[in-house]
mmCIF file of C-alpha atoms in Angstrom:
data_model
loop_
_atom_site.group_PDB
_atom_site.id
_atom_site.type_symbol
_atom_site.label_atom_id
_atom_site.label_comp_id
_atom_site.label_asym_id
_atom_site.label_seq_id
_atom_site.Cartn_x
_atom_site.Cartn_y
_atom_site.Cartn_z
ATOM 1 C CA UNK A 1 95.729 215.433 335.337
ATOM 2 C CA UNK A 2 94.752 217.115 332.097
ATOM 3 C CA UNK A 3 91.529 216.085 330.278
ATOM 4 C CA UNK A 4 91.630 216.200 326.511
ATOM 5 C CA UNK A 5 89.082 215.146 323.916
ATOM 6 C CA UNK A 6 90.407 212.767 321.299
ATOM 7 C CA UNK A 7 88.375 212.680 318.093
ATOM 8 C CA UNK A 8 87.910 209.260 316.517
ATOM 9 C CA UNK A 9 86.458 209.013 313.035
ATOM 10 C CA UNK A 10 84.800 205.583 313.269
ATOM 11 C CA UNK A 11 83.012 206.250 316.607
ATOM 12 C CA UNK A 12 81.942 209.624 315.191
ATOM 13 C CA UNK A 13 80.417 208.029 312.088
ATOM 14 C CA UNK A 14 78.683 205.386 314.208
ATOM 15 C CA UNK A 15 77.285 208.107 316.477
ATOM 16 C CA UNK A 16 76.012 210.136 313.526
ATOM 17 C CA UNK A 17 74.277 207.061 312.111
ATOM 18 C CA UNK A 18 72.653 206.179 315.455
ATOM 19 C CA UNK A 19 71.558 209.771 316.096
ATOM 20 C CA UNK A 20 70.146 210.140 312.579
ATOM 21 C CA UNK A 21 68.284 206.859 312.815
ATOM 22 C CA UNK A 22 66.932 207.657 316.293
ATOM 23 C CA UNK A 23 65.692 211.107 315.261
ATOM 24 C CA UNK A 24 64.083 209.778 312.074
ATOM 25 C CA UNK A 25 62.313 206.963 313.920
ATOM 26 C CA UNK A 26 61.275 209.326 316.703
ATOM 27 C CA UNK A 27 59.837 211.752 314.159
ATOM 28 C CA UNK A 28 58.014 208.896 312.434
ATOM 29 C CA UNK A 29 56.434 207.838 315.741
ATOM 30 C CA UNK A 30 55.430 211.441 316.379
ATOM 31 C CA UNK A 31 53.767 211.627 312.963
ATOM 32 C CA UNK A 32 51.921 208.375 313.657
ATOM 33 C CA UNK A 33 50.731 209.788 316.978
ATOM 34 C CA UNK A 34 49.554 212.969 315.244
ATOM 35 C CA UNK A 35 47.665 210.938 312.631
ATOM 36 C CA UNK A 36 45.970 208.931 315.362
ATOM 37 C CA UNK A 37 45.007 212.096 317.233
ATOM 38 C CA UNK A 38 43.320 213.323 314.050
ATOM 39 C CA UNK A 39 41.594 209.946 313.713
ATOM 40 C CA UNK A 40 40.511 210.154 317.350
ATOM 41 C CA UNK A 41 39.002 213.585 316.698
ATOM 42 C CA UNK A 42 37.237 212.299 313.579
ATOM 43 C CA UNK A 43 35.873 209.362 315.551
ATOM 44 C CA UNK A 44 34.461 211.670 318.185
ATOM 45 C CA UNK A 45 32.876 213.868 315.517
ATOM 46 C CA UNK A 46 31.399 210.873 313.699
ATOM 47 C CA UNK A 47 29.598 209.782 316.845
ATOM 48 C CA UNK A 48 27.531 212.943 316.692
ATOM 49 C CA UNK A 49 27.179 213.161 312.902
ATOM 50 C CA UNK A 50 24.307 211.795 310.854
ATOM 51 C CA UNK A 51 25.027 208.191 309.762
ATOM 52 C CA UNK A 52 26.246 207.504 306.243
ATOM 53 C CA UNK A 53 23.688 205.542 304.239
ATOM 54 C CA UNK A 54 25.288 202.536 302.545
ATOM 55 C CA UNK A 55 23.916 201.263 299.266
ATOM 56 C CA UNK A 56 25.130 198.486 297.009
ATOM 57 C CA UNK A 57 28.222 200.339 295.779
ATOM 58 C CA UNK A 58 31.604 198.944 296.833
ATOM 59 C CA UNK A 59 33.344 201.114 299.428
ATOM 60 C CA UNK A 60 36.970 201.029 300.577
ATOM 61 C CA UNK A 61 37.356 200.162 304.254
ATOM 62 C CA UNK A 62 39.488 203.256 304.908
ATOM 63 C CA UNK A 63 36.757 205.512 303.492
ATOM 64 C CA UNK A 64 34.252 204.555 306.199
ATOM 65 C CA UNK A 65 36.504 203.481 309.083
ATOM 66 C CA UNK A 66 35.157 204.720 312.438
ATOM 67 C CA UNK A 67 32.138 206.351 310.807
ATOM 68 C CA UNK A 68 28.540 205.742 311.778
ATOM 69 C CA UNK A 69 26.686 204.064 308.954
ATOM 70 C CA UNK A 70 23.103 203.058 308.292
ATOM 71 C CA UNK A 71 22.112 199.787 306.646
ATOM 72 C CA UNK A 72 18.788 198.934 305.097
ATOM 73 C CA UNK A 73 18.155 195.349 304.085
ATOM 74 C CA UNK A 74 17.967 191.918 305.685
ATOM 75 C CA UNK A 75 20.183 189.465 307.524
ATOM 76 C CA UNK A 76 21.415 186.315 305.805
ATOM 77 C CA UNK A 77 19.997 184.236 308.643
ATOM 78 C CA UNK A 78 21.565 180.901 307.665
ATOM 79 C CA UNK A 79 25.136 182.291 307.881
ATOM 80 C CA UNK A 80 25.826 183.116 311.556
ATOM 81 C CA UNK A 81 29.410 183.097 312.776
ATOM 82 C CA UNK A 82 30.597 183.061 316.384
ATOM 83 C CA UNK A 83 33.795 184.914 317.149
ATOM 84 C CA UNK A 84 35.493 183.122 320.030
ATOM 85 C CA UNK A 85 37.741 184.419 322.845
ATOM 86 C CA UNK A 86 35.877 187.696 323.300
ATOM 87 C CA UNK A 87 35.350 188.043 327.053
ATOM 88 C CA UNK A 88 33.101 190.702 328.561
ATOM 89 C CA UNK A 89 33.560 191.847 332.170
ATOM 90 C CA UNK A 90 35.438 188.655 332.984
ATOM 91 C CA UNK A 91 32.892 186.320 331.358
ATOM 92 C CA UNK A 92 33.682 184.094 328.386
ATOM 93 C CA UNK A 93 31.563 184.671 325.333
ATOM 94 C CA UNK A 94 31.132 185.166 321.597
ATOM 95 C CA UNK A 95 30.659 188.054 319.231
ATOM 96 C CA UNK A 96 27.787 187.095 316.954
ATOM 97 C CA UNK A 97 28.422 188.003 313.328
ATOM 98 C CA UNK A 98 26.105 187.732 310.360
ATOM 99 C CA UNK A 99 26.125 188.929 306.739
ATOM 100 C CA UNK A 100 23.557 191.632 305.965
ATOM 101 C CA UNK A 101 22.311 192.044 302.384
ATOM 102 C CA UNK A 102 21.753 195.663 301.422
ATOM 103 C CA UNK A 103 18.315 196.307 299.956
ATOM 104 C CA UNK A 104 18.110 196.386 296.179
ATOM 105 C CA UNK A 105 21.559 194.918 295.629
ATOM 106 C CA UNK A 106 23.664 191.807 295.919
ATOM 107 C CA UNK A 107 26.142 193.530 298.217
ATOM 108 C CA UNK A 108 26.564 192.348 301.799
ATOM 109 C CA UNK A 109 28.068 193.829 304.949
ATOM 110 C CA UNK A 110 29.358 191.714 307.816
ATOM 111 C CA UNK A 111 27.517 192.927 310.916
ATOM 112 C CA UNK A 112 28.710 192.310 314.454
ATOM 113 C CA UNK A 113 25.331 191.938 316.110
ATOM 114 C CA UNK A 114 26.490 191.790 319.728
ATOM 115 C CA UNK A 115 27.993 189.714 322.507
ATOM 116 C CA UNK A 116 26.518 186.602 324.134
ATOM 117 C CA UNK A 117 27.893 184.508 327.037
ATOM 118 C CA UNK A 118 29.341 181.085 326.411
ATOM 119 C CA UNK A 119 27.930 177.956 327.992
ATOM 120 C CA UNK A 120 30.191 177.092 330.916
ATOM 121 C CA UNK A 121 29.565 173.348 330.641
ATOM 122 C CA UNK A 122 29.574 172.800 326.872
ATOM 123 C CA UNK A 123 32.084 175.093 325.232
ATOM 124 C CA UNK A 124 30.913 174.213 321.734
ATOM 125 C CA UNK A 125 27.237 174.767 322.513
ATOM 126 C CA UNK A 126 25.847 177.627 320.457
ATOM 127 C CA UNK A 127 23.424 180.144 321.943
ATOM 128 C CA UNK A 128 19.819 180.015 320.794
ATOM 129 C CA UNK A 129 19.384 183.322 318.988
ATOM 130 C CA UNK A 130 16.483 184.854 317.151
ATOM 131 C CA UNK A 131 17.317 186.812 314.005
ATOM 132 C CA UNK A 132 14.929 189.433 312.622
ATOM 133 C CA UNK A 133 13.167 188.197 309.500
ATOM 134 C CA UNK A 134 12.558 190.469 306.549
ATOM 135 C CA UNK A 135 13.698 193.994 305.921
ATOM 136 C CA UNK A 136 15.199 195.978 308.791
ATOM 137 C CA UNK A 137 17.170 199.188 309.232
ATOM 138 C CA UNK A 138 20.095 199.416 311.614
ATOM 139 C CA UNK A 139 22.952 201.761 312.432
ATOM 140 C CA UNK A 140 26.463 200.962 313.537
ATOM 141 C CA UNK A 141 30.112 201.905 313.564
ATOM 142 C CA UNK A 142 32.202 200.815 310.585
ATOM 143 C CA UNK A 143 35.493 199.140 311.477
ATOM 144 C CA UNK A 144 38.278 197.841 309.238
ATOM 145 C CA UNK A 145 38.179 194.481 311.037
ATOM 146 C CA UNK A 146 36.885 192.495 313.972
ATOM 147 C CA UNK A 147 40.144 192.556 315.917
ATOM 148 C CA UNK A 148 42.719 189.788 315.698
ATOM 149 C CA UNK A 149 43.592 187.213 318.353
ATOM 150 C CA UNK A 150 46.386 184.641 318.287
ATOM 151 C CA UNK A 151 45.446 181.548 316.349
ATOM 152 C CA UNK A 152 47.431 178.314 316.166
ATOM 153 C CA UNK A 153 47.719 176.680 312.773
ATOM 154 C CA UNK A 154 45.806 177.545 309.638
ATOM 155 C CA UNK A 155 42.166 178.563 309.892
ATOM 156 C CA UNK A 156 39.628 176.203 308.327
ATOM 157 C CA UNK A 157 37.270 177.524 305.638
ATOM 158 C CA UNK A 158 34.316 179.387 307.103
ATOM 159 C CA UNK A 159 31.028 177.526 307.330
ATOM 160 C CA UNK A 160 27.603 178.584 308.653
ATOM 161 C CA UNK A 161 27.458 178.412 312.438
ATOM 162 C CA UNK A 162 31.228 178.026 312.841
ATOM 163 C CA UNK A 163 33.035 179.058 316.016
ATOM 164 C CA UNK A 164 36.132 180.907 314.823
ATOM 165 C CA UNK A 165 38.980 182.913 316.310
ATOM 166 C CA UNK A 166 39.170 185.488 313.529
ATOM 167 C CA UNK A 167 36.993 186.558 310.631
ATOM 168 C CA UNK A 168 37.906 188.523 307.529
ATOM 169 C CA UNK A 169 35.041 189.781 305.316
ATOM 170 C CA UNK A 170 36.912 188.951 302.119
ATOM 171 C CA UNK A 171 37.604 185.431 303.348
ATOM 172 C CA UNK A 172 33.904 185.112 304.096
ATOM 173 C CA UNK A 173 33.152 186.244 300.556
ATOM 174 C CA UNK A 174 35.417 183.512 299.203
ATOM 175 C CA UNK A 175 33.974 180.752 301.397
ATOM 176 C CA UNK A 176 30.307 181.744 301.158
ATOM 177 C CA UNK A 177 30.068 183.053 297.601
ATOM 178 C CA UNK A 178 28.525 186.287 298.897
ATOM 179 C CA UNK A 179 29.696 189.656 297.634
ATOM 180 C CA UNK A 180 31.053 191.443 300.709
ATOM 181 C CA UNK A 181 32.189 194.910 301.619
ATOM 182 C CA UNK A 182 35.793 194.818 302.986
ATOM 183 C CA UNK A 183 34.806 196.131 306.429
ATOM 184 C CA UNK A 184 32.559 195.193 309.343
ATOM 185 C CA UNK A 185 29.878 197.138 311.189
ATOM 186 C CA UNK A 186 29.358 197.060 314.950
ATOM 187 C CA UNK A 187 25.612 197.280 315.385
ATOM 188 C CA UNK A 188 24.619 200.015 317.808
ATOM 189 C CA UNK A 189 21.572 200.529 319.941
ATOM 190 C CA UNK A 190 20.563 198.701 323.079
ATOM 191 C CA UNK A 191 18.669 195.462 322.549
ATOM 192 C CA UNK A 192 14.983 195.637 323.419
ATOM 193 C CA UNK A 193 13.908 193.320 326.274
ATOM 194 C CA UNK A 194 11.102 191.880 324.156
ATOM 195 C CA UNK A 195 12.864 192.114 320.800
ATOM 196 C CA UNK A 196 14.571 189.580 318.577
ATOM 197 C CA UNK A 197 17.978 190.676 319.828
ATOM 198 C CA UNK A 198 17.172 190.651 323.557
ATOM 199 C CA UNK A 199 20.102 188.333 324.377
ATOM 200 C CA UNK A 200 22.725 190.476 322.662
ATOM 201 C CA UNK A 201 24.912 193.021 324.450
ATOM 202 C CA UNK A 202 26.358 195.881 322.422
ATOM 203 C CA UNK A 203 28.784 197.459 324.846
ATOM 204 C CA UNK A 204 31.595 197.559 322.298
ATOM 205 C CA UNK A 205 35.150 198.387 323.433
ATOM 206 C CA UNK A 206 36.442 201.737 322.247
ATOM 207 C CA UNK A 207 38.916 201.565 319.347
ATOM 208 C CA UNK A 208 42.453 201.253 320.722
ATOM 209 C CA UNK A 209 44.404 203.726 318.629
ATOM 210 C CA UNK A 210 47.543 203.528 320.757
ATOM 211 C CA UNK A 211 48.491 207.231 320.670
ATOM 212 C CA UNK A 212 50.340 206.992 323.995
ATOM 213 C CA UNK A 213 52.334 204.012 322.737
ATOM 214 C CA UNK A 214 53.588 205.949 319.702
ATOM 215 C CA UNK A 215 54.488 208.920 321.888
ATOM 216 C CA UNK A 216 56.371 206.620 324.272
ATOM 217 C CA UNK A 217 58.303 205.032 321.405
ATOM 218 C CA UNK A 218 59.232 208.497 320.116
ATOM 219 C CA UNK A 219 60.684 209.436 323.504
ATOM 220 C CA UNK A 220 62.696 206.212 323.544
ATOM 221 C CA UNK A 221 64.195 206.870 320.097
ATOM 222 C CA UNK A 222 65.093 210.440 320.995
ATOM 223 C CA UNK A 223 66.649 209.209 324.232
ATOM 224 C CA UNK A 224 68.722 206.702 322.271
ATOM 225 C CA UNK A 225 70.054 209.532 320.093
ATOM 226 C CA UNK A 226 70.938 211.597 323.160
ATOM 227 C CA UNK A 227 72.662 208.662 324.817
ATOM 228 C CA UNK A 228 74.721 208.024 321.671
ATOM 229 C CA UNK A 229 76.003 211.625 321.729
ATOM 230 C CA UNK A 230 76.773 211.437 325.453
ATOM 231 C CA UNK A 231 78.597 208.138 325.037
ATOM 232 C CA UNK A 232 80.674 209.532 322.164
ATOM 233 C CA UNK A 233 81.698 212.590 324.168
ATOM 234 C CA UNK A 234 82.435 210.718 327.405
ATOM 235 C CA UNK A 235 84.318 208.001 325.581
ATOM 236 C CA UNK A 236 86.430 210.589 323.791
ATOM 237 C CA UNK A 237 87.276 212.351 327.033
ATOM 238 C CA UNK A 238 88.259 209.128 328.738
ATOM 239 C CA UNK A 239 90.517 208.178 325.853
ATOM 240 C CA UNK A 240 92.240 211.502 326.108
ATOM 241 C CA UNK A 241 93.116 211.470 329.821
ATOM 242 C CA UNK A 242 96.743 212.416 330.473
ATOM 243 C CA UNK A 243 98.719 212.263 333.677
ATOM 244 C CA UNK A 244 100.893 215.307 334.301
#
């Protein structure tokens, strides 16, 4: 039996298209992974850098993402929000959010003050929290958002004291009439046992950048390209089998 390779134009074109697409998508995933590695390095550096002082000027979310920032001003105490479905170590609970007005301006930042457990008997019962009155200074990590969870239907307009699944600072600006920065700040620093924030836990989860996921997708796309070449070659050889 003699094995011959029979070239077919259409399978060749299809293989070239699949290989090109796979390599391009694999390269794109590799670039995304590289960008996230740089972001990861910047995040680590920002943890040890002096915090950026925010004033009343508008700032793009991307300009401060994952940077430590310092806020000076006061909480808008009548506008708490409770972010639902945020468990901590297996316990159901809320993230407590509250607008923070920057001193000497009308600009506000949405601050994630911390986590509190949910009442096991009355799911809609809100925790009794004490909010600092007057001017305070706090530091935190700027994030582009609060993290998104699945939500059925359309979200209702935000109201003070609402239990919500997701919060967007710009939506809060629309519903409250407050001028808001387009990012949120995770307040840092352990709560003092005798302080106003004694009930709040601030053990925030590390940002999930997903570098390994991008690297895994890249390997899959490259593997698809390799398989397309192998299939083209094997298929051509099988088509060309001759019996002596």
